[in-house]
Every structure is written in C-alpha cells, then in structure tokens.
Amino acid sequence: MDQQVLLSELATDTLKGLSSNPKYLLSKYFYDDAGSAIFQEIMKMPEYYLTDCEHEIFSNQKEEISQAICPEKKLFNLVELGSGDGLKTKILLKHLVEEGIHFQYTPIDISAKANHELVQSLKKELPDLQVEAQTGDYFQKLKNLKGDASMQKIILFLGSNIGNFSVDETTEFLSRLSAYSNVGDKVLIGFDLKKSPAIIMEAYNDPHGHTCRFNLNHLVRLNRELDADFDIQRFEHQTTYNPLTGEVKSFLISNSDQTVQIGALEKTFRFTKWEAIFMERSRKYDIQTIETLALNHHFKVVQNFTDQRNYFVDSLWEKI
Ligand code: AVJ
C-alpha cells in the first residue's frame, strides 16, 4: 500500500517538475535502493568531508553532547528524523547507555527497510536500549509525540540533510519542528559550514564519478517506475557553488535536442540542447545565520559542536 502511495507521489512530483521552467526533480527521490547504495559510496569518498566531520564530532565530544542534552539525567525520548543506518547516532546511544542514562530511542524513517535493519542491529549491539522505530512521514509522527509532554524530547536531524531545503522549505520545516516541540525540548541539527569553495567543489564535483551516477540514477528510477525512456548517455552532470548564498546546486544537462516519453504520465517532454534539470541543493551555512534561524523559530542555541577544522557543526537548540 505504501508503495502505491509513494509511486503516485513520484508521478505527480515528476509531472510538476518536468513541466516547470526551468525543469527540476526532487532530491528526496534519489534514495531508492540503488541510490542509497550510491550515497554510501559518496560517504566513503575522502573528498566528501561531511560524514567524517560529523563522525569526528560524535566520537570526540560524546561526553559533552550527552551532558548538554540531558544535564539533569531525567528520562527523555531521543527522536531521530531520517535515521537511515544510524551510524553516527550509535556512538551517542552507546555512550548514553554506558552512563546509565534512562531514555527511549525513536528513529523515524521513510524507509521500512532502513528501520528494520537499524532495529535488528541495535538489538544485538545494545540489547538493553528501548527502541520504538516508526516508519513514515516524520511530521505526522512528531505531531503525535507532542501530546506526550511528560517526557522531554531531544530531536536529532543530522548529516546536513537540512541543506537540501530551499529558504522557504527551511522556514516551513523549522516552524513545524517548533510547533511540535514543548518548552525545554531540544533539537540537534547538523549543518555544513561555508569554507573554501575549492574544498566544497571537490566533495560534489565529482572526483570518482559517484555524484554523477547518483544523479543519473534518478532518471533510471523514472525509467523503471514510471515507464520513462531517458537515455542517460544524453545527460551530463554539473555542479556549481555560489559562495554568496552558500548553495551547491546539482544539474543534469541535456547534451542534445531530444524528447523523453513517460509512460505512466502519458506525456512527452522536450529537452533542448544544453537545457538543465535542477536536481539538488546542498546549502552551506555560517554560525550567525544558524543563530538567527534558531531565534526566529523560538529556540535558543545551547551549544555548537564543531569538528577540529570547523567544517561542520551540530547545533543544539532548546525550545523557549
Ligand atoms: C544527504 C543531503 C546531506 O547534500 O551533501 C551528497 C546528499 N548529494 N552528494 C548532501 C549528496 C551529493 C547530501 N545529503
């Protein structure tokens, strides 16, 4: 049933995106099974510093993070939005369990498969941990959690996933996060920071070809799931970085005049030579902007946890 709902959502979003001018596709659809596997490859590239930085933050500062999220050692609910494989979170989970801190872990993910694997691995690695995995849209799930004001919530949104949002989407996301939080609840959000453009470009543009494959896989997915006939030889991948806005933008560019049929939409789309499809944004932030974002949404910044090179920050906020 879920599959059906997702499919029709993919169809509607694809119709909307490819009928727009300029054309776009939504980055949330990168993560089918093949795309998730390619993203694992991206995370393993030495040039993709984001994962290493956040891993370093969690490894080196787990004591400080634990202390800051639960100074009173009261029972709390650790909620993670888009938990995925939970690799970095496990460092924190292990530490909290070792410290004898009482909490429940609620990973929320759109992928039932990812959730199942996470729960299975936690059963083995941390058998005493209380886990309540939830599959589905995280705003729906968060809404349900708001009612339970008896337990403080700590909400994790890691990995610079927030960077995918436009300015409007960021406002929408943080407004809802704020609305579903009670005073005293906390959120820990991973932001990638502005840095030398050369370093950023190395991470996205594209030393091993993984990012290109990641983007083209979106078209392959449309071929399979929407009965489309994209010829991936006829699209080139390109990334730009704008240091004013902090936005990395990823494009697939048609290298010829062509038409593409999408069976499930019963439609044909024309691409002119060198026309671009906007595929993804990955926004880079500065600390000042992060603090303004927090205040604008009724949070105060409790503490910023950065890596040694100051490339990345996990920013801890409290609802006021
Ligand atoms: C998973 C959204 C954090 O934007 O850096 C990596 C996805 N895209 N390389 C990012 C991605 C191209 C990644 N996020």
Short mmCIF file of C-alpha atoms and ligand atoms in Angstrom, two decimals, residues 27 30-31 39 42-43 45 48 50 158-164 192 203-204 211 214-215 248 250 280-284, ligand 1:
data_model
loop_
_atom_site.label_atom_id
_atom_site.label_comp_id
_atom_site.label_asym_id
_atom_site.label_seq_id
_atom_site.Cartn_x
_atom_site.Cartn_y
_atom_site.Cartn_z
CA SER A 27 16.20 15.23 -4.38
CA PHE A 30 17.42 9.91 -5.06
CA TYR A 31 17.13 7.32 -2.31
CA PHE A 39 25.12 7.52 -1.47
CA ILE A 42 29.73 9.03 -1.77
CA MET A 43 30.07 8.99 2.02
CA MET A 45 34.97 9.21 -0.63
CA TYR A 48 33.18 14.01 0.99
CA LEU A 50 30.74 15.94 5.78
CA LEU A 158 21.83 15.08 11.35
CA GLY A 159 24.05 14.87 8.30
CA SER A 160 23.31 18.29 6.76
CA ASN A 161 20.02 16.96 5.45
CA ILE A 162 18.61 20.42 6.22
CA GLY A 163 20.90 21.70 3.44
CA ASN A 164 18.59 20.17 0.82
CA ASP A 192 27.62 22.02 6.80
CA ALA A 203 33.20 16.98 -2.43
CA TYR A 204 30.48 17.43 -5.05
CA THR A 211 27.77 12.02 -7.77
CA PHE A 214 23.77 9.31 -8.09
CA ASN A 215 22.04 11.93 -10.25
CA VAL A 248 25.79 23.91 -4.05
CA SER A 250 23.48 19.99 -8.96
CA GLU A 280 19.59 19.11 -5.79
CA ARG A 281 20.66 21.91 -3.49
CA SER A 282 23.12 21.43 -0.60
CA ARG A 283 23.26 24.65 1.40
CA LYS A 284 26.32 25.67 3.42
C1 AVJ B 1 22.49 13.60 2.22
C2 AVJ B 1 21.62 15.71 1.54
C3 AVJ B 1 23.42 15.62 3.12
O1 AVJ B 1 23.69 17.32 0.24
O2 AVJ B 1 25.64 16.63 0.87
C4 AVJ B 1 25.89 14.17 -1.46
C5 AVJ B 1 23.49 14.42 -0.48
N1 AVJ B 1 24.39 14.91 -2.79
N2 AVJ B 1 26.46 14.42 -2.67
C6 AVJ B 1 24.45 16.43 0.61
C7 AVJ B 1 24.57 14.49 -1.55
C8 AVJ B 1 25.54 14.85 -3.47
C9 AVJ B 1 23.91 15.01 0.82
N3 AVJ B 1 22.85 14.99 1.89
#
